CSV table of C-alpha atoms in Angstrom, one decimal:
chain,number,residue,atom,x,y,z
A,9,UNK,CA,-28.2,-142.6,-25.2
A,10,UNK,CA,-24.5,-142.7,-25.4
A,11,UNK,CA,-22.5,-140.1,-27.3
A,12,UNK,CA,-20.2,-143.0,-28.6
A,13,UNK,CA,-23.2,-144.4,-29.9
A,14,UNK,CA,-25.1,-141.6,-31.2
A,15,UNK,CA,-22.2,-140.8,-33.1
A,16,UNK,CA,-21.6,-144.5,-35.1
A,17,UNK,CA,-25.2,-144.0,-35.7
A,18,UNK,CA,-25.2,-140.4,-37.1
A,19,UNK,CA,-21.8,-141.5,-38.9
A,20,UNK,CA,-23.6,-144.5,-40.4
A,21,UNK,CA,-26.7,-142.5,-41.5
A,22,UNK,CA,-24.6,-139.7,-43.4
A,23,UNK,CA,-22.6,-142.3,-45.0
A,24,UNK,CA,-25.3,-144.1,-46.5
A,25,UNK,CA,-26.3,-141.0,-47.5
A,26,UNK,CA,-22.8,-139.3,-48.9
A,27,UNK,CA,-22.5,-143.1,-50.4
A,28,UNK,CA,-25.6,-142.8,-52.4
A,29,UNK,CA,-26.4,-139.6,-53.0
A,30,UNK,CA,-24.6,-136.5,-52.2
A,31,UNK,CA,-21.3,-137.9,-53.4
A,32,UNK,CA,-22.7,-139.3,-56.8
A,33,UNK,CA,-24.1,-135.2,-57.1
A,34,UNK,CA,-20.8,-133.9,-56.3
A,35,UNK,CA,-21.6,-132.9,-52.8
A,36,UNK,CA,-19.3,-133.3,-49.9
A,37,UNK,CA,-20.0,-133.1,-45.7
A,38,UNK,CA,-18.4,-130.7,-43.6
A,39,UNK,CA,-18.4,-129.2,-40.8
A,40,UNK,CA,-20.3,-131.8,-38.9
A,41,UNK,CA,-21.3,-130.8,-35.6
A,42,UNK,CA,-23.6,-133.0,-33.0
A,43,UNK,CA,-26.1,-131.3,-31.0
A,44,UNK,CA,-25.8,-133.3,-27.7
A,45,UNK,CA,-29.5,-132.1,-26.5
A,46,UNK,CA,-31.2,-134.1,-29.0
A,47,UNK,CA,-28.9,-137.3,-29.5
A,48,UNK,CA,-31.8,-140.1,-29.6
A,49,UNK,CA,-33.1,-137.8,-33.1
A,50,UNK,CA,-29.1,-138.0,-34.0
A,51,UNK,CA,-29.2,-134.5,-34.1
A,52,UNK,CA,-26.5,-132.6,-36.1
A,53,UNK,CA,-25.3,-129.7,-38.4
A,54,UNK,CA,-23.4,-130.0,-41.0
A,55,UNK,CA,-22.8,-128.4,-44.5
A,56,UNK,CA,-23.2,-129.6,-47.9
A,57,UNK,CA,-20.9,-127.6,-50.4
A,58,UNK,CA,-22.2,-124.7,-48.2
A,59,UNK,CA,-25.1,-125.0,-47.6
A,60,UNK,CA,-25.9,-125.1,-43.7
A,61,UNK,CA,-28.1,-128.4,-43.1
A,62,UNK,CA,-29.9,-129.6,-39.7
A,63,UNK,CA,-29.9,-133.0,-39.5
A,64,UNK,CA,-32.9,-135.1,-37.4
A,65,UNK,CA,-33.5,-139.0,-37.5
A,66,UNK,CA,-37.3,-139.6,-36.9
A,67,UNK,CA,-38.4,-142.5,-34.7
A,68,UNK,CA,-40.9,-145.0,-34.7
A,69,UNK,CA,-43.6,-144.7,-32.2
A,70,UNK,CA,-45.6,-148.3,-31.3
A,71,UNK,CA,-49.2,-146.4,-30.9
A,72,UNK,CA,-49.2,-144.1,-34.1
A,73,UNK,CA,-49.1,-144.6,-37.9
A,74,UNK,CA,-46.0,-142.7,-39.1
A,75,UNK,CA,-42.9,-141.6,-37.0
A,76,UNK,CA,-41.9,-138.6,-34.9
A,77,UNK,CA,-39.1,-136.2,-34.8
A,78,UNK,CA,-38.1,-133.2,-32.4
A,79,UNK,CA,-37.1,-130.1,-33.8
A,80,UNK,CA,-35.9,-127.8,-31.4
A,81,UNK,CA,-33.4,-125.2,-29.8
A,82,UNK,CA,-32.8,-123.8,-26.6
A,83,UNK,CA,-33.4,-119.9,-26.7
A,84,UNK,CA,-31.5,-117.4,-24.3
A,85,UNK,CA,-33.1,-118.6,-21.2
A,86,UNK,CA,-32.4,-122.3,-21.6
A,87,UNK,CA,-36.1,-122.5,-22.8
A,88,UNK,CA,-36.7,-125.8,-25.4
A,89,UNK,CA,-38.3,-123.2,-28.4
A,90,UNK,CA,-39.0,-123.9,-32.3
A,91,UNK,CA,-36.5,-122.8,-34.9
A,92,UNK,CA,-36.9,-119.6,-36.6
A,93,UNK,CA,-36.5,-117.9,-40.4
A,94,UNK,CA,-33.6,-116.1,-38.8
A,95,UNK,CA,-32.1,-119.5,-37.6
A,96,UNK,CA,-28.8,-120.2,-40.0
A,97,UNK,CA,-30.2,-122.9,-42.0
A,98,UNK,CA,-30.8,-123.4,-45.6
A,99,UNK,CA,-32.5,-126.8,-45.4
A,100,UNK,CA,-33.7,-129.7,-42.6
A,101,UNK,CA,-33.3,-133.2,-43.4
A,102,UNK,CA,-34.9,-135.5,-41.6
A,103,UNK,CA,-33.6,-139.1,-42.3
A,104,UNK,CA,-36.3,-142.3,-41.8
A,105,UNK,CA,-35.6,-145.7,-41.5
A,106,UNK,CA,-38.2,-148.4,-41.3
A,107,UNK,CA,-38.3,-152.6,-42.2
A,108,UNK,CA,-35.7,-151.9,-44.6
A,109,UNK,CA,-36.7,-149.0,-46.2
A,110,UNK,CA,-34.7,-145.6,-46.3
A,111,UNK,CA,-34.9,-141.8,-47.1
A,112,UNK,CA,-35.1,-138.3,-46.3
A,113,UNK,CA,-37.5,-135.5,-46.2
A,114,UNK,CA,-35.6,-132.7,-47.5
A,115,UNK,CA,-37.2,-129.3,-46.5
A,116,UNK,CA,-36.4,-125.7,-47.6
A,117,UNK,CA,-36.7,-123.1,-45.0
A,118,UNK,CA,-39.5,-121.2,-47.0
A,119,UNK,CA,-41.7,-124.7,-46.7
A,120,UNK,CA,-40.8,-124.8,-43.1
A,121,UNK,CA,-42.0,-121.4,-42.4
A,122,UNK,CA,-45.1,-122.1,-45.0
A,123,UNK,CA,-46.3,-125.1,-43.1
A,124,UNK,CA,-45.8,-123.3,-39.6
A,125,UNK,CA,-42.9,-125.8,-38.7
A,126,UNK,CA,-40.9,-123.1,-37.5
A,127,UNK,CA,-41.4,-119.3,-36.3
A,128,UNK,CA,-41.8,-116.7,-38.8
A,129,UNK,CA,-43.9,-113.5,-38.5
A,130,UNK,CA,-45.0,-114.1,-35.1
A,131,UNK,CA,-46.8,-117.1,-35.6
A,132,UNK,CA,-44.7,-119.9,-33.0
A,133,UNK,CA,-43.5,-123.0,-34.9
A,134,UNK,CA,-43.5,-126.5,-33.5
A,135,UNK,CA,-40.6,-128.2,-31.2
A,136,UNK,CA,-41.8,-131.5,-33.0
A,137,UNK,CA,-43.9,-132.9,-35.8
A,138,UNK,CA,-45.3,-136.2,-37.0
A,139,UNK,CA,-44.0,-137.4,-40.4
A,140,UNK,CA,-45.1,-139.7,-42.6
A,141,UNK,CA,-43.0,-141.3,-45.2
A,142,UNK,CA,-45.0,-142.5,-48.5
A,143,UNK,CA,-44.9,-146.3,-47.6
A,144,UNK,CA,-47.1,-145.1,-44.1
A,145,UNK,CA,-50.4,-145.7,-43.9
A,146,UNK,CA,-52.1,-142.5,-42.8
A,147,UNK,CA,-55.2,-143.4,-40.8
A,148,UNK,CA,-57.1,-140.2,-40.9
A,149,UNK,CA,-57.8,-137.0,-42.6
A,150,UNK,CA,-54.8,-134.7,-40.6
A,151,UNK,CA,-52.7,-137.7,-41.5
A,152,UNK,CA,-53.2,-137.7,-44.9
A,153,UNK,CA,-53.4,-134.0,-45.7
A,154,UNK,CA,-49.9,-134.1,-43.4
A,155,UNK,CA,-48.4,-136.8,-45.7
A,156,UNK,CA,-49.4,-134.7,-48.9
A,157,UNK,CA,-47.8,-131.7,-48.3
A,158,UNK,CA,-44.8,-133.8,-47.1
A,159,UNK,CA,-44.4,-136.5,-50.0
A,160,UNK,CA,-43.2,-133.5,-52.4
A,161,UNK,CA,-39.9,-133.3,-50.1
A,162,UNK,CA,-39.5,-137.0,-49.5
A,163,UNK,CA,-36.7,-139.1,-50.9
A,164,UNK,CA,-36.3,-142.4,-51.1
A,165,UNK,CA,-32.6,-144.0,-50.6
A,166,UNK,CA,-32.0,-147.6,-51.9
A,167,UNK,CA,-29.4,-149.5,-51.2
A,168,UNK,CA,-29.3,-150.9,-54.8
A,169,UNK,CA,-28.2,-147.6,-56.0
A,170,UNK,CA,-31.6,-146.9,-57.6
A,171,UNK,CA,-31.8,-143.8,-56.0
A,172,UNK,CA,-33.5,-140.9,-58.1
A,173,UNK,CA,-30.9,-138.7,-58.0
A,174,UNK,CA,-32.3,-135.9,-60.1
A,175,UNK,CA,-35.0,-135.9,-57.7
A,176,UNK,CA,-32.5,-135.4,-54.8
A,177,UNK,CA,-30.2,-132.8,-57.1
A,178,UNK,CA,-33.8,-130.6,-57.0
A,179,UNK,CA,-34.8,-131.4,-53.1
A,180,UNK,CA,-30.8,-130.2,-52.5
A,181,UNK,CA,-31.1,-127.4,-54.9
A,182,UNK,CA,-34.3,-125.5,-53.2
A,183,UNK,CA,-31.9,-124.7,-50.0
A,184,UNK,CA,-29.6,-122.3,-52.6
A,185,UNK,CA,-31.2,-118.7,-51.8
């Protein structure tokens, strides 16, 4: 994929987003950095007021219910690895689009580590996990437990400007230390 490209996208995805809801909550984007290693999951850093946010877009995969997202770094020697709890992060939001509908899963680092998403106390996190917004249709038991534990960190973004933005103030909030 294109930089050019990746970048409209990623500038379109945080607009929507600064549009609707950080703006509206007083929050501003800076810093906004694109990690060229993972530009089809417009990968990016930025910071919100401070905080230090990694940014994924999940994609839709034809054969599964839910959608899929990478969530990686290269180590010291060039090896693809998970994120850590010493990683300079407060929170990962991982933005989902599908027919219309918008949102993003807003996770602390402590859920990350909780959930063995990323490494923490020498137990090796993932380099990519399944999600599954509410409106999916989990087909199984992993599935659904995965979608239970997620829907607590999920926000839905409408266009309308119905977006629950005490809700989002919260999922924003649990990235202060």
């Amino acid at each position: 994929m294109q930089l050019e490209t990746v970048t409209n996208r990623i500038s379109s995805l945080l607009r929507t987003a600064s549009d609707l809801v950080y703006d509206p909550l007083g929050y501003q984007i800076s810093n906004l950095q694109i990690e060229n290693e993972s530009l089809e999951y417009a990968a990016c850093t930025f910071e919100l007021n401070g905080l230090k946010i990694k940014h994924r877009l999940s994609k839709i995969t034809p054969t599964k219910a839910g959608q899929f997202v990478t969530i990686w770094k290269r180590n010291e020697a060039g090896i693809t690895a998970p994120f850590t709890d010493q990683d300079e992060f407060d929170l990962l939001i991982i933005s989902v689009n599908d027919a219309g509908r918008s949102g993003q899963f807003i996770f602390p680092k402590a859920i990350l580590v909780q959930h063995k998403i990323i490494t923490a106390n020498g137990i090796a996190g993932k380099r990519g996990i399944r999600i599954y917004a509410p409106w999916d249709v989990a087909v199984n038991k992993q599935a659904q437990k995965t979608q239970q534990w997620l829907a607590p960190y999920f926000l839905q973004i409408d266009i309308n400007g119905n977006t629950d933005l005490t809700r989002a103030e919260k999922l924003i909030g649990n990235g202060i230390k």
